[in-house]
mmCIF file of C-alpha atoms in Angstrom:
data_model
loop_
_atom_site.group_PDB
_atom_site.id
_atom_site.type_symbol
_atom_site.label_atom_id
_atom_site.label_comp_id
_atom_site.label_asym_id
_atom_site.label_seq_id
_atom_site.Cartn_x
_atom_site.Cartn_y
_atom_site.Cartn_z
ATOM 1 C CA UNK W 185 20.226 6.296 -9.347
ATOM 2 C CA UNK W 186 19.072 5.484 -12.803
ATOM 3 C CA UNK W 187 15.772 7.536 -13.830
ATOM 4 C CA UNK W 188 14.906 5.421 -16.556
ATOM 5 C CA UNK W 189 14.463 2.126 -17.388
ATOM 6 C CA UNK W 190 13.153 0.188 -20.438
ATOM 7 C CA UNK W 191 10.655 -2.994 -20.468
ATOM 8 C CA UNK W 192 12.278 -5.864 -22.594
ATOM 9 C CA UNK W 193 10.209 -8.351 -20.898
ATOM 10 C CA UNK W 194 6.911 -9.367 -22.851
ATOM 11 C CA UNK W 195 3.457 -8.976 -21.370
ATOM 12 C CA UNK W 196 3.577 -12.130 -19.862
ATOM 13 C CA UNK W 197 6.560 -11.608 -18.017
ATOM 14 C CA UNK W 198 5.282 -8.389 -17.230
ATOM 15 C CA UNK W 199 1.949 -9.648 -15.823
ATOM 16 C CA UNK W 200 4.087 -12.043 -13.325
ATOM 17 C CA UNK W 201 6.228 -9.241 -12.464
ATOM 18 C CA UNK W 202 3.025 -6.961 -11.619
ATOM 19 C CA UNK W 203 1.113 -10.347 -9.962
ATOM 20 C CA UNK W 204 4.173 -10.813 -7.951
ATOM 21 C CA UNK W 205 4.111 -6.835 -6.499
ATOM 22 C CA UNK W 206 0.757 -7.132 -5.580
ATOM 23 C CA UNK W 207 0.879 -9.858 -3.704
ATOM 24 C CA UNK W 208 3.924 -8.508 -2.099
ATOM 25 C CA UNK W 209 1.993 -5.508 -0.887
ATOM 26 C CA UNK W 210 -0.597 -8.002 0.425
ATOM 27 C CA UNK W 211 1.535 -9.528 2.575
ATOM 28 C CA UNK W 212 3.420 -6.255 3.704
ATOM 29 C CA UNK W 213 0.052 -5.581 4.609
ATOM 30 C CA UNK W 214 -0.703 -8.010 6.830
ATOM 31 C CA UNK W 215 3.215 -7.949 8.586
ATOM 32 C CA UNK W 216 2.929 -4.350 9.059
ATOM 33 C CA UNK W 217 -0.776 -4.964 11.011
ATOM 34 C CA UNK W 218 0.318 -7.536 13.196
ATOM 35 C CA UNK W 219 3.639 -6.100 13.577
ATOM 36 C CA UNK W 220 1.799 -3.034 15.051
ATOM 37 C CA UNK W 221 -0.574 -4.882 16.951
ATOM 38 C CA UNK W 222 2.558 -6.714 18.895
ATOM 39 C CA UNK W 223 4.173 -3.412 18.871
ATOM 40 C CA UNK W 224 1.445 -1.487 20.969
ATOM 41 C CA UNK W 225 1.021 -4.567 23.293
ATOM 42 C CA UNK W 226 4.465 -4.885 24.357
ATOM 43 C CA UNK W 227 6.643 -1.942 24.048
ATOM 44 C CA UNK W 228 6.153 0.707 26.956
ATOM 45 C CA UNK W 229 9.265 0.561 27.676
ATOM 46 C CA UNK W 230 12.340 -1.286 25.341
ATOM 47 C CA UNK W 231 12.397 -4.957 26.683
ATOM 48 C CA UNK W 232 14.446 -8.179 24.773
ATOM 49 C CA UNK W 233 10.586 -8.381 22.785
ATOM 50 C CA UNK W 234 10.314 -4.710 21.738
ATOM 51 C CA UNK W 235 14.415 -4.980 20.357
ATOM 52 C CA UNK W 236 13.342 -8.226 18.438
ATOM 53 C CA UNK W 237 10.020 -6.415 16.619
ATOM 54 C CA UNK W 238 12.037 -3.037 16.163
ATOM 55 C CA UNK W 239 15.300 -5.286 14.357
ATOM 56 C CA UNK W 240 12.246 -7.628 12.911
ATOM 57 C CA UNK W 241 10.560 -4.623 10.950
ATOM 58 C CA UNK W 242 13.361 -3.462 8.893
ATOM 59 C CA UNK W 243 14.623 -6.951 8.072
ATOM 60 C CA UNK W 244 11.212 -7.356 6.502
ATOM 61 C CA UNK W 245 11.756 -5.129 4.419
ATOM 62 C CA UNK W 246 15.225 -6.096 3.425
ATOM 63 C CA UNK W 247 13.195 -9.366 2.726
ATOM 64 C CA UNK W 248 10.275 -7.472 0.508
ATOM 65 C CA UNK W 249 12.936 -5.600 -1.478
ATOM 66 C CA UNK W 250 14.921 -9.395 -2.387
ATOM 67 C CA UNK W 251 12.021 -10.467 -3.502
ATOM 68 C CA UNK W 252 10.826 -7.561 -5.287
ATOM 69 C CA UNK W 253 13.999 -7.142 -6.951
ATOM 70 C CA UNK W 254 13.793 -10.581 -8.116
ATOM 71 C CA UNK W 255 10.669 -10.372 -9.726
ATOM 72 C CA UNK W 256 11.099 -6.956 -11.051
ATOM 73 C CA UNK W 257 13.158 -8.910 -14.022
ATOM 74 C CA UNK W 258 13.551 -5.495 -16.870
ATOM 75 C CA UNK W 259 10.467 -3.945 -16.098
ATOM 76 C CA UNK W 260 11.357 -2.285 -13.167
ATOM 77 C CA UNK W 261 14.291 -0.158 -11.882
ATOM 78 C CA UNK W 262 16.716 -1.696 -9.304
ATOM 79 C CA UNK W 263 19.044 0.582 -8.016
ATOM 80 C CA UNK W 264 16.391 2.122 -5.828
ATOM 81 C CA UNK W 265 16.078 -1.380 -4.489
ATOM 82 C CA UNK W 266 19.673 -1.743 -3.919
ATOM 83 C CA UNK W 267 19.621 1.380 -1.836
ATOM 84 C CA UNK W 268 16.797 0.150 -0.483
ATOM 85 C CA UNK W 269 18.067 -2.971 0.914
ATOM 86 C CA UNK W 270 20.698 -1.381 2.474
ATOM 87 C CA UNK W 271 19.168 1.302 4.058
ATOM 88 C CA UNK W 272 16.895 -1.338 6.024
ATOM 89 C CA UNK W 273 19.971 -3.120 6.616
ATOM 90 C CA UNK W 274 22.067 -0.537 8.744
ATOM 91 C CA UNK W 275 18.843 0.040 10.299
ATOM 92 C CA UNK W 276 18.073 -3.012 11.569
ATOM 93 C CA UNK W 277 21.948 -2.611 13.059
ATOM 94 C CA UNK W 278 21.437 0.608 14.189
ATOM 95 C CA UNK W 279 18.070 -0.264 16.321
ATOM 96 C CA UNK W 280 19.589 -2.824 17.962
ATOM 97 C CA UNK W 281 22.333 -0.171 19.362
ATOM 98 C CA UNK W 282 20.413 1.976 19.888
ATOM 99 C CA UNK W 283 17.620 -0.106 21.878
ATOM 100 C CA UNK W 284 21.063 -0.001 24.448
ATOM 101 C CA UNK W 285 20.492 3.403 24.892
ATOM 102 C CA UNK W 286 17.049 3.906 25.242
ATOM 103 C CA UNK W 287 13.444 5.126 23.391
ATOM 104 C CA UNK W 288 14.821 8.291 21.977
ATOM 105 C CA UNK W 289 18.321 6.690 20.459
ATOM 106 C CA UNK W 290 15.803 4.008 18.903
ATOM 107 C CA UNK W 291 12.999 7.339 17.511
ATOM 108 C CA UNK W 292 16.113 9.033 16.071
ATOM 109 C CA UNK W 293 17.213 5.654 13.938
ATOM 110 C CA UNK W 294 13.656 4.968 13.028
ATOM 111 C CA UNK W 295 13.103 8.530 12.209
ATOM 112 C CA UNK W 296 16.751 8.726 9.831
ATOM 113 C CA UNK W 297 15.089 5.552 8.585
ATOM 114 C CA UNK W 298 11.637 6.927 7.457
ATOM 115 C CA UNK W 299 13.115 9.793 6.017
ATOM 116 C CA UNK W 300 15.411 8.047 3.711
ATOM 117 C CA UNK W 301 13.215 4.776 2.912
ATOM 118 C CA UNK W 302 10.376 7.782 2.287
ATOM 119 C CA UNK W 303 12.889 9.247 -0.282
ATOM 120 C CA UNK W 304 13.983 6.074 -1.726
ATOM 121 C CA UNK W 305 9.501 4.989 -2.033
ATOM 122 C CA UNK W 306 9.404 8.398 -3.478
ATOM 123 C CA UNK W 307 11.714 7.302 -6.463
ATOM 124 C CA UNK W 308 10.513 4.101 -6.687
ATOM 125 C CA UNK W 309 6.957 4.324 -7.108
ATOM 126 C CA UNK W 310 7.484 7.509 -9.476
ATOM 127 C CA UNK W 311 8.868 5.371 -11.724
ATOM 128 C CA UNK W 312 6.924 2.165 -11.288
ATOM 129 C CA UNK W 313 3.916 4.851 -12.382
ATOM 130 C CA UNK W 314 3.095 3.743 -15.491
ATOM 131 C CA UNK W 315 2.592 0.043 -13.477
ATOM 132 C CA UNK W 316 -0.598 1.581 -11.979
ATOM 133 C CA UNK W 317 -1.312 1.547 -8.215
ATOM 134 C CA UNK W 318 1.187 3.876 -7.320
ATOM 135 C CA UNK W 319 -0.512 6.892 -6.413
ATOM 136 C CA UNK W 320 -0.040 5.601 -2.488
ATOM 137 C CA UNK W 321 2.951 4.490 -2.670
ATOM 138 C CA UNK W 322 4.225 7.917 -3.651
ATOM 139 C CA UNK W 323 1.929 9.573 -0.974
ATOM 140 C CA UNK W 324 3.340 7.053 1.373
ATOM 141 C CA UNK W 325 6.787 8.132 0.755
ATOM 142 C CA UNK W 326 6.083 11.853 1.476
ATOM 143 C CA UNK W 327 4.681 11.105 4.390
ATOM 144 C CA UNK W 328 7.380 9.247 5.889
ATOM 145 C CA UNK W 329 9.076 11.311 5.070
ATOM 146 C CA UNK W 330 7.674 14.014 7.051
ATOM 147 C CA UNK W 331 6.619 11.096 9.837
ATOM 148 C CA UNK W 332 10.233 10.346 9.986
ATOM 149 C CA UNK W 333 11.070 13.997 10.700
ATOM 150 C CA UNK W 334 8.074 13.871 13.318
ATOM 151 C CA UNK W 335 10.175 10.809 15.026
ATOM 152 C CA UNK W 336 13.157 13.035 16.035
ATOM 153 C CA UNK W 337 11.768 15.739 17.288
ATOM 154 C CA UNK W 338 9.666 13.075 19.537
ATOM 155 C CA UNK W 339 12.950 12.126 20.621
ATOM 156 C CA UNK W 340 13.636 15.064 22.385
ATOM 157 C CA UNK W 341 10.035 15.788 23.858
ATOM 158 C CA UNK W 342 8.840 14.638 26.881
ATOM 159 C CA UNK W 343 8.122 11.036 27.241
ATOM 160 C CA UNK W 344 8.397 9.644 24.353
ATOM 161 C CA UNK W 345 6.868 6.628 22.947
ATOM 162 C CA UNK W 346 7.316 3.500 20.507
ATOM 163 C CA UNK W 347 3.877 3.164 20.097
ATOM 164 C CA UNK W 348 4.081 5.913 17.494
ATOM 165 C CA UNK W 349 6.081 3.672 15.621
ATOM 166 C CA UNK W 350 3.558 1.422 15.734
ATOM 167 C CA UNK W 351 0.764 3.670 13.899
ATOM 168 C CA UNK W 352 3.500 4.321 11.165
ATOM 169 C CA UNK W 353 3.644 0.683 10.386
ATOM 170 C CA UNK W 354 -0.595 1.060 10.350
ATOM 171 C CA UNK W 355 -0.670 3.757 8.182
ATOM 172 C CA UNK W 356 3.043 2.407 5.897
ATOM 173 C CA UNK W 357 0.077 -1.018 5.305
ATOM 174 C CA UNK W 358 -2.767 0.434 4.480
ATOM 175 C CA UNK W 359 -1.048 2.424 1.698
ATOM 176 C CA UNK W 360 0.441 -1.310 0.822
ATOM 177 C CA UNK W 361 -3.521 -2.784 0.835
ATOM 178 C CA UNK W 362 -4.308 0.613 -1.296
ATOM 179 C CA UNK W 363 -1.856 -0.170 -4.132
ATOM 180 C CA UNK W 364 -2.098 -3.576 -3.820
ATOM 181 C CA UNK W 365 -6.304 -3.281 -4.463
ATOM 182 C CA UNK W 366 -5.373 -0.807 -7.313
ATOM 183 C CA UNK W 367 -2.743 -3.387 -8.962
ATOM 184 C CA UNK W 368 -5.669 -6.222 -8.850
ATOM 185 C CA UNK W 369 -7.849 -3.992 -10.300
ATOM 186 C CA UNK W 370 -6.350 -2.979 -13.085
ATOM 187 C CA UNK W 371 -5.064 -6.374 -13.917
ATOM 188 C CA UNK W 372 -8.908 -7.502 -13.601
ATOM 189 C CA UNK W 373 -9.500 -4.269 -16.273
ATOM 190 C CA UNK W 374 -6.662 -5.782 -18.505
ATOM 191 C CA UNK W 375 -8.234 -9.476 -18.827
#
């Protein structure tokens, strides 16, 4: 992965770029919320609607890193993104095998998932820094990571449940509103 990128872009371009993230974090937000909400209502045990939300989540965020990566234009690094992308990808894939098999198959993919897309929000948001905001990210990526670790060892306790999946996704948006608040104030400090 590259470690360092330069800003070609002018302010302006910049401004779009930052505009554009923080209104991406809104909306990952508000996904990860009702996602949750569906998530707890339905998914005591894996059904066809539990599969659908459990594929549905990462696909999302295949979606938020396409669009992120478009707007990050020079100012931001991309191979993270990249990695990103497909990460989410093979999970989406790999939750919809292992939904076959049963809750703990699906809490060992979602945990592999969290630890790596916790590594990979690590990078990113340490160098997006200088952007502002990121302070949660970067907290958010630790603690997937560890949450992701939490995940398979779940697996193999007794009863196990997806609705700890759902208070990820809680947590994984209110870091989103954090940042995204943080990016809308400092643009409102830079008018």
């Amino acid at each position: 992965m590259s470690s360092s990128y330069t800003a070609t872009a002018g302010p302006a371009a910049a401004a779009d770029s930052t505009k554009t993230l923080r209104t991406l974090y809104y909306v990952r937000f508000g996904f990860a919320l009702v996602w949750a909400v569906l998530m707890m209502a339905i998914a005591k045990k894996i059904n066809p609607g539990a599969t659908a939300l459990l594929v549905i989540y990462p696909l999302f965020d295949v979606a938020a890193a396409v669009i992120d990566f478009r707007s990050s234009g020079t100012t931001r690094p991309k191979t993270p993104l990249y990695v990103n992308m497909a990460l989410s990808l093979l999970t989406a894939i790999g939750l919809a095998v292992a939904a076959g098999s049963g809750i703990p198959s699906v809490l060992r993919v979602w945990g592999a998932w969290a630890i790596t897309a916790g590594i990979v929000q690590l990078v990113v948001a340490i160098l997006r820094y200088r952007l502002g905001g990121q302070w949660a990210m970067i907290l958010s990526g630790g603690i997937s990571v560890l949450a992701g670790g939490s995940f398979i060892v779940m697996a193999g306790g007794e009863k196990p449940a997806l609705t700890s999946v759902a208070g990820y996704a809680i947590l994984g948006g209110i870091f989103f509103l954090i940042s995204a608040i943080r990016l809308q104030r400092l643009a409102a400090k830079g008018r």
